[in-house]
Every structure is written in C-alpha cells, then in structure tokens.
PDB file of C-alpha atoms in Angstrom:
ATOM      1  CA  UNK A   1     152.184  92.932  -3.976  1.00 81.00           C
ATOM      2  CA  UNK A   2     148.833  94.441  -3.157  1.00 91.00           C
ATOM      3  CA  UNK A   3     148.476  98.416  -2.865  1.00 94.00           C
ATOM      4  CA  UNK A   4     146.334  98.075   0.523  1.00 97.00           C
ATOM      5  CA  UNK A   5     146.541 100.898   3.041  1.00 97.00           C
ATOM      6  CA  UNK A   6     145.031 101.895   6.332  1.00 96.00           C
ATOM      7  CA  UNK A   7     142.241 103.352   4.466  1.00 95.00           C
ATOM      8  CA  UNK A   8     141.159 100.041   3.526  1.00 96.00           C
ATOM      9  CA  UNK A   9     140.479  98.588   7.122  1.00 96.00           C
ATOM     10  CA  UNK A  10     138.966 101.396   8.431  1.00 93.00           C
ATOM     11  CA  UNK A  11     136.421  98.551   9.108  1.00 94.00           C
ATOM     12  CA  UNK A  12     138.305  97.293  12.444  1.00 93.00           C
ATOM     13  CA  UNK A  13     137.549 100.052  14.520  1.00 90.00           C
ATOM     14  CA  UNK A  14     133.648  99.933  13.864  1.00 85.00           C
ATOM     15  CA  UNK A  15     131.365  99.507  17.115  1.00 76.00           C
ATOM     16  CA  UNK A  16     129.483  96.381  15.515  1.00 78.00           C
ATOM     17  CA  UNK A  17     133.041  94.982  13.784  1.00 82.00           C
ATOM     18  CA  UNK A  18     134.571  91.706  15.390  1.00 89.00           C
ATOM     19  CA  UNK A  19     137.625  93.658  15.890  1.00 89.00           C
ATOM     20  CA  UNK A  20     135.963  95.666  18.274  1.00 89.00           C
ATOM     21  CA  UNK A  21     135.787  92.949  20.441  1.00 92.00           C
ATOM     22  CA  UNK A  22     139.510  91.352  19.491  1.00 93.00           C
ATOM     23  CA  UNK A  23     140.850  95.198  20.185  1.00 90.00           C
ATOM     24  CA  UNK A  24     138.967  94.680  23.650  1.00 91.00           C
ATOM     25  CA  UNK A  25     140.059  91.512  25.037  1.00 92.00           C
ATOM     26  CA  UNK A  26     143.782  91.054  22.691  1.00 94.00           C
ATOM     27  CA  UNK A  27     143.702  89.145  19.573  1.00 95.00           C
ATOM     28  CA  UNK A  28     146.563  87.665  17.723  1.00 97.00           C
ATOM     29  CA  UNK A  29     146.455  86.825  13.854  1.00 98.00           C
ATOM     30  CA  UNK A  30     148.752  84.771  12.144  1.00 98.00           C
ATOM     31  CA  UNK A  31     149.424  83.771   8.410  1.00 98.00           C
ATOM     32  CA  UNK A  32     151.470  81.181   6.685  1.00 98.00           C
ATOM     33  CA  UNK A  33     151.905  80.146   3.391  1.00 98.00           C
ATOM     34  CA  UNK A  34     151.555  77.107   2.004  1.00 97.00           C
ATOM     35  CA  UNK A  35     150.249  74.486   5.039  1.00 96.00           C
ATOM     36  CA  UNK A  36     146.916  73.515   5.573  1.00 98.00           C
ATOM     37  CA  UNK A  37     145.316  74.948   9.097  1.00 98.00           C
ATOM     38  CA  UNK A  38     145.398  71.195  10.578  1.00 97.00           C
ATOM     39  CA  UNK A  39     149.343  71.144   9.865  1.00 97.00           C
ATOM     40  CA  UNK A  40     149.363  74.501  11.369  1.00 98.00           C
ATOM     41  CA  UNK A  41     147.951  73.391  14.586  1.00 97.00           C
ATOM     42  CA  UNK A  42     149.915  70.220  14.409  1.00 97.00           C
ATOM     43  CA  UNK A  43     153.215  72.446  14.408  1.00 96.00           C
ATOM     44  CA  UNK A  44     152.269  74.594  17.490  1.00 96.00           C
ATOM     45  CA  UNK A  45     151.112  71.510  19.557  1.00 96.00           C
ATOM     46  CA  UNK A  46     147.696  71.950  19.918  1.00 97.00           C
ATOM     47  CA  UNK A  47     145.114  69.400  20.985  1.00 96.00           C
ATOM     48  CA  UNK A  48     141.863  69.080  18.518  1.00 96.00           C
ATOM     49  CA  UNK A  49     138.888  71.061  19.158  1.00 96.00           C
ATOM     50  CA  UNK A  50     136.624  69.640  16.348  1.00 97.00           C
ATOM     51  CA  UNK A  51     135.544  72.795  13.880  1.00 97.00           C
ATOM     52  CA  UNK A  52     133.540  75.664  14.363  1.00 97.00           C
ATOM     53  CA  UNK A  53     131.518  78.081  11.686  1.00 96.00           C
ATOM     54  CA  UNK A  54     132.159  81.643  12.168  1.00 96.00           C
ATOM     55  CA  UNK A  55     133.938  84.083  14.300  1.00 95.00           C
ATOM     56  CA  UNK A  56     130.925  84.356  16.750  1.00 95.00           C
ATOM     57  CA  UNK A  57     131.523  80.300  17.306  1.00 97.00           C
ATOM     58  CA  UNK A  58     135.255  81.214  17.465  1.00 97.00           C
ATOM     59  CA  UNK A  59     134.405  83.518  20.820  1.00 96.00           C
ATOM     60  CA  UNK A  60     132.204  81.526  22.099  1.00 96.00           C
ATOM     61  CA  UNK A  61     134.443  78.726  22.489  1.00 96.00           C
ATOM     62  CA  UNK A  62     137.316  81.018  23.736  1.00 95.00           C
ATOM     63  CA  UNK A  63     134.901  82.396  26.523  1.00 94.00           C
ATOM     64  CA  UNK A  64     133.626  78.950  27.285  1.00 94.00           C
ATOM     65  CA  UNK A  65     137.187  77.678  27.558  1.00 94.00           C
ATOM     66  CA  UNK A  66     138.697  81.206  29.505  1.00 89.00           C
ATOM     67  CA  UNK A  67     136.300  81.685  31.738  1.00 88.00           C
ATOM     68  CA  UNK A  68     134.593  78.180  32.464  1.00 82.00           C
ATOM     69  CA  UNK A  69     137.233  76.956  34.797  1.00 75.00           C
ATOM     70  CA  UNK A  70     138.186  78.062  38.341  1.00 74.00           C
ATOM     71  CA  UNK A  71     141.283  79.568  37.335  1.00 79.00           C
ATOM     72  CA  UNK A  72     142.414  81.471  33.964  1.00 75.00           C
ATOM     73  CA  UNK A  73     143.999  78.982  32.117  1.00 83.00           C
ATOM     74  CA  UNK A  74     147.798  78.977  30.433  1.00 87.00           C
ATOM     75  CA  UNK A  75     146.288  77.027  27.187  1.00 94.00           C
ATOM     76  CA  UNK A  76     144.035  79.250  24.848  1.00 95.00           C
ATOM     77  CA  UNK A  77     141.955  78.173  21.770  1.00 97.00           C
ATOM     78  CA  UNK A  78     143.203  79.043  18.260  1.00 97.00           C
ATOM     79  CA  UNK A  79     140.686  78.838  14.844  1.00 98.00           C
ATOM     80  CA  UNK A  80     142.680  78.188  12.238  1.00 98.00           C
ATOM     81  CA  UNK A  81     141.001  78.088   8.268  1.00 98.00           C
ATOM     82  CA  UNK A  82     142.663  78.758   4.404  1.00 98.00           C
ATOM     83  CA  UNK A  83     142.308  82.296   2.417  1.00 97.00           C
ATOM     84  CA  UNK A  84     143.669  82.540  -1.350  1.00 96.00           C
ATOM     85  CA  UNK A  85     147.188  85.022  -1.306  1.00 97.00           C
ATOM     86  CA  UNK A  86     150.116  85.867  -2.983  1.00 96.00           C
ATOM     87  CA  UNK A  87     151.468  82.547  -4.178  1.00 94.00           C
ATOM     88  CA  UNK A  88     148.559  80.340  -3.259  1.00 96.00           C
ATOM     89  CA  UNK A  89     147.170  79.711  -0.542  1.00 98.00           C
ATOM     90  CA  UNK A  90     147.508  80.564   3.129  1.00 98.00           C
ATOM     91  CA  UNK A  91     146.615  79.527   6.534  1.00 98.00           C
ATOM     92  CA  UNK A  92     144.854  82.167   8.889  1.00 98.00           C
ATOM     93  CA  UNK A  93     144.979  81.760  12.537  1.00 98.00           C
ATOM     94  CA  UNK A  94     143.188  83.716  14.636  1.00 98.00           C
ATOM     95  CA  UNK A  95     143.043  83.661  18.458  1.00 96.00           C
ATOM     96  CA  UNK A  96     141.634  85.652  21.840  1.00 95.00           C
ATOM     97  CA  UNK A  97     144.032  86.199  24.536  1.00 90.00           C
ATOM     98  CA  UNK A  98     146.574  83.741  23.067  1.00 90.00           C
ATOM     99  CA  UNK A  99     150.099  84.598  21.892  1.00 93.00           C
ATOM    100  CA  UNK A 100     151.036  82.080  19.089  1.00 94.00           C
ATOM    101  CA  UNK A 101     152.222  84.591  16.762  1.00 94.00           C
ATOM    102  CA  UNK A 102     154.715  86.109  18.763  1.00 94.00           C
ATOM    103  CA  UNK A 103     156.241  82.758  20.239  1.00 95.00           C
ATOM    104  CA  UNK A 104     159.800  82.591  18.233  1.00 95.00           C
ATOM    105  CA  UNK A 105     160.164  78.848  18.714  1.00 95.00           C
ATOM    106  CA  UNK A 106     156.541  78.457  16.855  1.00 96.00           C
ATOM    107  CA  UNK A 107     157.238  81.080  14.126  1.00 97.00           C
ATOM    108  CA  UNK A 108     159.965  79.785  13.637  1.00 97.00           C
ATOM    109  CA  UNK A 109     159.071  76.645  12.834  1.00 96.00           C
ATOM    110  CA  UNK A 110     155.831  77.627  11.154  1.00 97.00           C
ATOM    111  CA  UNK A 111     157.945  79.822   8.716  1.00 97.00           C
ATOM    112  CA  UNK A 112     160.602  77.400   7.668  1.00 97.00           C
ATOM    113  CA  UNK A 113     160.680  76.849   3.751  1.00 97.00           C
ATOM    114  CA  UNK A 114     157.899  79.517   3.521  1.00 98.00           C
ATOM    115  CA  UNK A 115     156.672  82.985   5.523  1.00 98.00           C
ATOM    116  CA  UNK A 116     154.555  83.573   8.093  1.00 98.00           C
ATOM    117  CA  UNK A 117     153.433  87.520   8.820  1.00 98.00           C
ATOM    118  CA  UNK A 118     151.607  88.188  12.367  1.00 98.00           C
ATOM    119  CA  UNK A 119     150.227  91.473  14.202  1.00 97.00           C
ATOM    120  CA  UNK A 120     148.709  91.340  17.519  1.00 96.00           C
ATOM    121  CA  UNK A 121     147.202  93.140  20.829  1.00 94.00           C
ATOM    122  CA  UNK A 122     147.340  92.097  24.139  1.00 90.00           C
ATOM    123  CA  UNK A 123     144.175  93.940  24.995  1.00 83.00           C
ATOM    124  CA  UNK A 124     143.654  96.933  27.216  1.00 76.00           C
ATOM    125  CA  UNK A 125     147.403  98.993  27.516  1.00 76.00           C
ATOM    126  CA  UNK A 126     147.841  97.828  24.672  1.00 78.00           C
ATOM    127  CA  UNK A 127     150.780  96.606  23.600  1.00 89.00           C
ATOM    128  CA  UNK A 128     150.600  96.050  19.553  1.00 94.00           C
ATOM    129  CA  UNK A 129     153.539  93.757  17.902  1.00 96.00           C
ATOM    130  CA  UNK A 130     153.889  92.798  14.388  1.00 98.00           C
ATOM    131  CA  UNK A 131     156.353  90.212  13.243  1.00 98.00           C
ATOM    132  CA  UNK A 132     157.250  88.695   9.558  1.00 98.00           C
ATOM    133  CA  UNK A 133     159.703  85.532   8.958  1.00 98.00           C
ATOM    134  CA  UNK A 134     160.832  84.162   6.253  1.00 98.00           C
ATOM    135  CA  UNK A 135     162.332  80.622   6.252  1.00 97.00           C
ATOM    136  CA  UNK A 136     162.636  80.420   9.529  1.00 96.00           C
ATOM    137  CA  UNK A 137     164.496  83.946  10.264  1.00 97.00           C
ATOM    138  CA  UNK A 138     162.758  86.869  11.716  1.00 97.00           C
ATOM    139  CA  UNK A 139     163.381  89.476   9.988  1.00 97.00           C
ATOM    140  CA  UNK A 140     161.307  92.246  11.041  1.00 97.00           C
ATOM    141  CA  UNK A 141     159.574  93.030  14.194  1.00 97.00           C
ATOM    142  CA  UNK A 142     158.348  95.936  15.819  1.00 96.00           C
ATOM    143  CA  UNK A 143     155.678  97.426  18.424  1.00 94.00           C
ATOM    144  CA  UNK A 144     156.411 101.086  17.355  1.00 93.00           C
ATOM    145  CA  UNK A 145     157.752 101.523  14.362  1.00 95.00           C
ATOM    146  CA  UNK A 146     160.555 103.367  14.593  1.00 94.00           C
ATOM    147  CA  UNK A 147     162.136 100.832  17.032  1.00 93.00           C
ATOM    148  CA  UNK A 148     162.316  97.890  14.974  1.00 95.00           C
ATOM    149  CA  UNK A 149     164.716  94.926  14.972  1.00 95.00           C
ATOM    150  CA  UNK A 150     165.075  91.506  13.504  1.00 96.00           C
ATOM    151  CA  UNK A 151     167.893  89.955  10.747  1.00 96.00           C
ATOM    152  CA  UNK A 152     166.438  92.955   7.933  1.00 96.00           C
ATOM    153  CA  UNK A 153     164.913  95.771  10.587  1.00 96.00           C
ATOM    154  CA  UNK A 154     164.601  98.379   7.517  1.00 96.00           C
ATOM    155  CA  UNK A 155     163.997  96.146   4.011  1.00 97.00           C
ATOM    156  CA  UNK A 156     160.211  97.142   4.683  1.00 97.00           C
ATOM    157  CA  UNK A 157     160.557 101.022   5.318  1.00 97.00           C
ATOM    158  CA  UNK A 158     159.370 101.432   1.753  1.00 97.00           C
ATOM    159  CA  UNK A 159     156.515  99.586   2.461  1.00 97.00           C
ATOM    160  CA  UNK A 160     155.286 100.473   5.656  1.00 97.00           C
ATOM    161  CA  UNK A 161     154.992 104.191   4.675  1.00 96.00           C
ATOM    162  CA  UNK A 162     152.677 102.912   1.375  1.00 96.00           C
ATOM    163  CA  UNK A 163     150.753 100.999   3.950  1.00 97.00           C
ATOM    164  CA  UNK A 164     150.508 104.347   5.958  1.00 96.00           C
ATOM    165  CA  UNK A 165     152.920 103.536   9.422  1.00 96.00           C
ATOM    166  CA  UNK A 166     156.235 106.049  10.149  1.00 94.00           C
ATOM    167  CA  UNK A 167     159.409 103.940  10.257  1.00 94.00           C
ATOM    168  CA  UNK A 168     161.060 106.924  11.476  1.00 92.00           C
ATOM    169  CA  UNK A 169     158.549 108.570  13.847  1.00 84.00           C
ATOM    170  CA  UNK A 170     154.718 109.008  14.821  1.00 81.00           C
ATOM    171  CA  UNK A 171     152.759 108.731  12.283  1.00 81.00           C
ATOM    172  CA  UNK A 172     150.265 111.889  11.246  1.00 78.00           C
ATOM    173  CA  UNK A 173     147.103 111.942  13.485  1.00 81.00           C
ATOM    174  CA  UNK A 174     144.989 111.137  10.836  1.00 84.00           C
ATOM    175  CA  UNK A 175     146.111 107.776  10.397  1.00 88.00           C
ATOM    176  CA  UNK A 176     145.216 104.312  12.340  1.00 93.00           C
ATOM    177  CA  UNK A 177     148.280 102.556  12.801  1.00 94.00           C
ATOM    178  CA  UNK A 178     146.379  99.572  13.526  1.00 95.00           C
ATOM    179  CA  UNK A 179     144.893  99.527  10.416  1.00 96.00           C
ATOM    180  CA  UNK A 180     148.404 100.179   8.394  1.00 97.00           C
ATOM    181  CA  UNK A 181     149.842  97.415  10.245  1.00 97.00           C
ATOM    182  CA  UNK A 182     146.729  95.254   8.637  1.00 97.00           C
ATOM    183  CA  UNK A 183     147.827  96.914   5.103  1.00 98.00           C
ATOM    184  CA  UNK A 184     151.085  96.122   5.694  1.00 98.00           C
ATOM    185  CA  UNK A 185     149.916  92.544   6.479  1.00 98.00           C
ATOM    186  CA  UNK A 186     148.264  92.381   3.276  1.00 98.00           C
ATOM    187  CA  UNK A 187     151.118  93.656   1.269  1.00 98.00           C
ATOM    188  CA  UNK A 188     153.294  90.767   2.153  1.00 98.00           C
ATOM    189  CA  UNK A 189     150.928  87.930   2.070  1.00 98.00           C
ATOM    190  CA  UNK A 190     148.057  89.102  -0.095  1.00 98.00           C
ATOM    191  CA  UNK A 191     145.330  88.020   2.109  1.00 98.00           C
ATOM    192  CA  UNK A 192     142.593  90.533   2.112  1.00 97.00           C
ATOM    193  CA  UNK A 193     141.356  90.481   5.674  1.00 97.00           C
ATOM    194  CA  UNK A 194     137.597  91.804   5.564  1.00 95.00           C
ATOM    195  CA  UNK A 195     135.293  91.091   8.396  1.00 94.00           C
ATOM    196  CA  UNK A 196     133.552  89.391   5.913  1.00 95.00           C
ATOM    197  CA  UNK A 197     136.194  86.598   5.694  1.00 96.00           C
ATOM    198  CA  UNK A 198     136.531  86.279   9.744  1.00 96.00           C
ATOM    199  CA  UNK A 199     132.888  86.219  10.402  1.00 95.00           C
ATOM    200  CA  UNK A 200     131.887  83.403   7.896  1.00 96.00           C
ATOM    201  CA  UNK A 201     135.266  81.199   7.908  1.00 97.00           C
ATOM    202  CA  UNK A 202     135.166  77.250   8.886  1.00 98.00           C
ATOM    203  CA  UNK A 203     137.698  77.238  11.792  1.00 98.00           C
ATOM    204  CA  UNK A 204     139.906  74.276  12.627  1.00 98.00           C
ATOM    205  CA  UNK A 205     139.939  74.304  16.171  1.00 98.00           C
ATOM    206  CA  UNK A 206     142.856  73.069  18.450  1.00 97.00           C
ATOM    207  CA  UNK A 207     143.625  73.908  22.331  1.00 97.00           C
ATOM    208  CA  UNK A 208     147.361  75.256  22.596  1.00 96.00           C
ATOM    209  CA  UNK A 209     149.425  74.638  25.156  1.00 94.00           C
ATOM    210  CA  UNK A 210     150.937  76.925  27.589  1.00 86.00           C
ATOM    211  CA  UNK A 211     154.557  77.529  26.547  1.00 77.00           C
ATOM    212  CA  UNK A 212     157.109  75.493  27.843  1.00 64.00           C
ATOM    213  CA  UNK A 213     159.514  76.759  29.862  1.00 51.00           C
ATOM    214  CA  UNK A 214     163.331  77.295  28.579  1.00 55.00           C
ATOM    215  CA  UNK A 215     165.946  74.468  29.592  1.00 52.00           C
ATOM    216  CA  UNK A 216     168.801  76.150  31.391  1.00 44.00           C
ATOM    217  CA  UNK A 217     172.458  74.228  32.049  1.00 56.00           C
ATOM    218  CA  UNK A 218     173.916  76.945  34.514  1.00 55.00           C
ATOM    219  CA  UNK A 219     173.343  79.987  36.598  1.00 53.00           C
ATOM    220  CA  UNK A 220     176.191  82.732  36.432  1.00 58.00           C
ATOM    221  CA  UNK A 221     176.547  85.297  40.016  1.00 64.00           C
ATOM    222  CA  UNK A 222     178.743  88.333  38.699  1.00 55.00           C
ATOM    223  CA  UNK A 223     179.178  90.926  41.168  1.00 64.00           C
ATOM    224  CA  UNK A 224     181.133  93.912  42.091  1.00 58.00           C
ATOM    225  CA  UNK A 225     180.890  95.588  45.432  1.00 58.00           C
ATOM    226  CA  UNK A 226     181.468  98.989  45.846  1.00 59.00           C
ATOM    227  CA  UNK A 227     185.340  98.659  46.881  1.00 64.00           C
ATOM    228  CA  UNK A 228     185.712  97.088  43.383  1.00 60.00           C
ATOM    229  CA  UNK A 229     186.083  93.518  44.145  1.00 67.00           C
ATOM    230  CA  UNK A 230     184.459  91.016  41.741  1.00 57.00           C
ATOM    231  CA  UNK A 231     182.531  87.691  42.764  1.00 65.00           C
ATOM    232  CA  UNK A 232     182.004  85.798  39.916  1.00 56.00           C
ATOM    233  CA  UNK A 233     180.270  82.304  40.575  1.00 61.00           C
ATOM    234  CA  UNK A 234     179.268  79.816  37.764  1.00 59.00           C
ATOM    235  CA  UNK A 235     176.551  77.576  39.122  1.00 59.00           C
ATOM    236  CA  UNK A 236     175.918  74.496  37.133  1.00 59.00           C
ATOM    237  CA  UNK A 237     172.162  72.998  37.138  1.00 55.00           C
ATOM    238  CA  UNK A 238     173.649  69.668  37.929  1.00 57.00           C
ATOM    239  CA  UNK A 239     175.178  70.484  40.803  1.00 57.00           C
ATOM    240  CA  UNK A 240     172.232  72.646  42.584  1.00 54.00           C
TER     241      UNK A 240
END
C-alpha cells in the first residue's frame, strides 16, 4: 500500500489543472483491476467511440456529444485507458457528467473476481461520493465521511485518516478532502493519479447508455387514516 496523502494532489485544485474543469462540470473516475479498458466498456454497455489522445480530446468529445444535440442527452462518453498498480495493472475510466462509478449494477459487475475503487462530483452543489468493491460486494461508501455504509463501513478508518479524511467528523480546515479521497484512492489501488497521466493517456472511447430502468412485479398501498384503520392493497404489475 502506497503512503499517498492529500498533500500529494494538491495539484487538482490548480486554476490551469484538468480537475479544475472536472470539479466544474462533475467528473467521475473509476478503477479496476485486472481488465483491459475495451472489456471495461464492454461490461457497462457502451457503444465504441474509436480512441482519443489526451484529456483535452476527452472534453472535447464530451462537449461535442452534451451539448451538440437539441436536448441534454441520458448517454455520456467515458475514456477509458491502463495505468501500472498494486498487483498489475488497472483500468482508468474517466468521464464528464456521467455516473458509471456509482451505478451498483455496473460496479458490481466490474468488481467481480477483482476491485474496483471510484470517487466522483456531480458538479456545482456538489455532491462528492466515493465507493470501493471488492468481488462484487460494496463494501465501503460514503459522501461525508462520517456517514458511511456498505458490507465493511469502518475496515478503512485506519486508512482514511493516513490519507488525511475524518471518519468520525470534519476534517481540520487545513485539509482538502477532495484530495484525501484521491490518496485514499491511491492507497487501495496504487495508481498514482498525476495530471500528467490524465492529460497524455490514449483513451478508449465508448458512448454509455442511459441506465435502465428497474423491473418491478407489484405495487404495495399501505395506509392508515387518522381513526386508525389500515388499507393495505397489493397491486400486481400484471394485473394493472
């Protein structure tokens, strides 16, 4: 494991740094060990895009695709390209706008046999999320973290205070918990993200998919007036 703390990606929250931008408009970036970037995209679904070099390419194609039709679109555009880690190597996906690290379904199947880490901003609030699973379990997730949950909500606490976050409260003013959340990144895959590494990477690129929308079997009406009667009404799909 890698000794990497929020002192070491200070870099994100420089004027002229890529993550400027990501911060800006909501980035997600995911990791997984052990698949190649087409497999990755593959898994999640999405539709080739042919390959791009660089992060400036990267943006370019997510404001071409974003903003060139009529109406914002459901689908966004994911880069996807290997960087050396702990155990060999790992796939990097790295998206605008898009979401495919926090879908469970995708994780889920991303991470089974191996792990997959994300972290992510939704731009503007901002609502920050990081998420690591391990063969196919989520284990821990949090947007603050002090509120975490997942299958093993505290086996990191150790390691999120090296990295620099609070697992039991704000952290001191001094520190960006942005950039611990990168450290913390590191420490469980060891991918060193530099700006370096985003800016010059070959991207796979692939279109994915808006997310489908559950499958539901029934509807269930419980409810109890204020003279304490119950109506309770099980409504199945196939009969609607």
């Amino acid at each position: 494991m890698t000794s990497a703390t929020a002192a070491d990606y200070g870099w994100i929250r420089s004027s002229s740094s890529l993550f400027a931008y990501a911060l800006e408009v909501g980035y997600t970036l995911t990791l997984v060990r052990g698949i190649l970037p087409e497999e990755l995209l593959r898994v999640v679904g999405a539709e080739p895009r042919g390959v791009c070099e660089g992060s400036n390419e990267l943006i370019e194609q997510h404001e071409a695709h974003a903003y060139g039709a009529e109406e914002w679109p459901e689908s966004f555009i994911a880069g996807a390209f290997t960087g050396r880690g702990e155990g060999g190597d790992w796939t990097l996906a790295l998206e605008f706008g898009g979401d495919l690290g926090t879908r469970p379904r995708l994780m889920e199947a991303l991470s089974a046999g191996t792990r997959a880490v994300s972290h992510s901003s939704n731009g503007g609030k901002p609502m920050d999320f990081f998420h690591w699973y391990e063969n196919g379990e989520l284990r821990t997730t949090f947007e603050w973290p002090a509120s975490r949950t997942g299958s093993t909500p505290d086996e990191l606490t150790a390691v999120m205070r090296e990295a620099g976050l609070n697992p039991t409260g704000d952290e001191a003013p001094d520190v960006d918990r942005k950039a611990a959340v990168f450290a913390l990144a590191e420490r469980l895959t060891g991918v060193q993200v530099t700006e370096q590494l985003l800016t010059e990477a070959e991207y796979g690129m692939g279109e994915v998919p808006e997310e489908p929308a559950e499958e539901w079997e029934s509807v269930t009406i419980d409810i109890t007036d204020a003279h304490g009667e119950r109506t309770y009404v099980r409504l199945r799909r196939d009969r609607l």
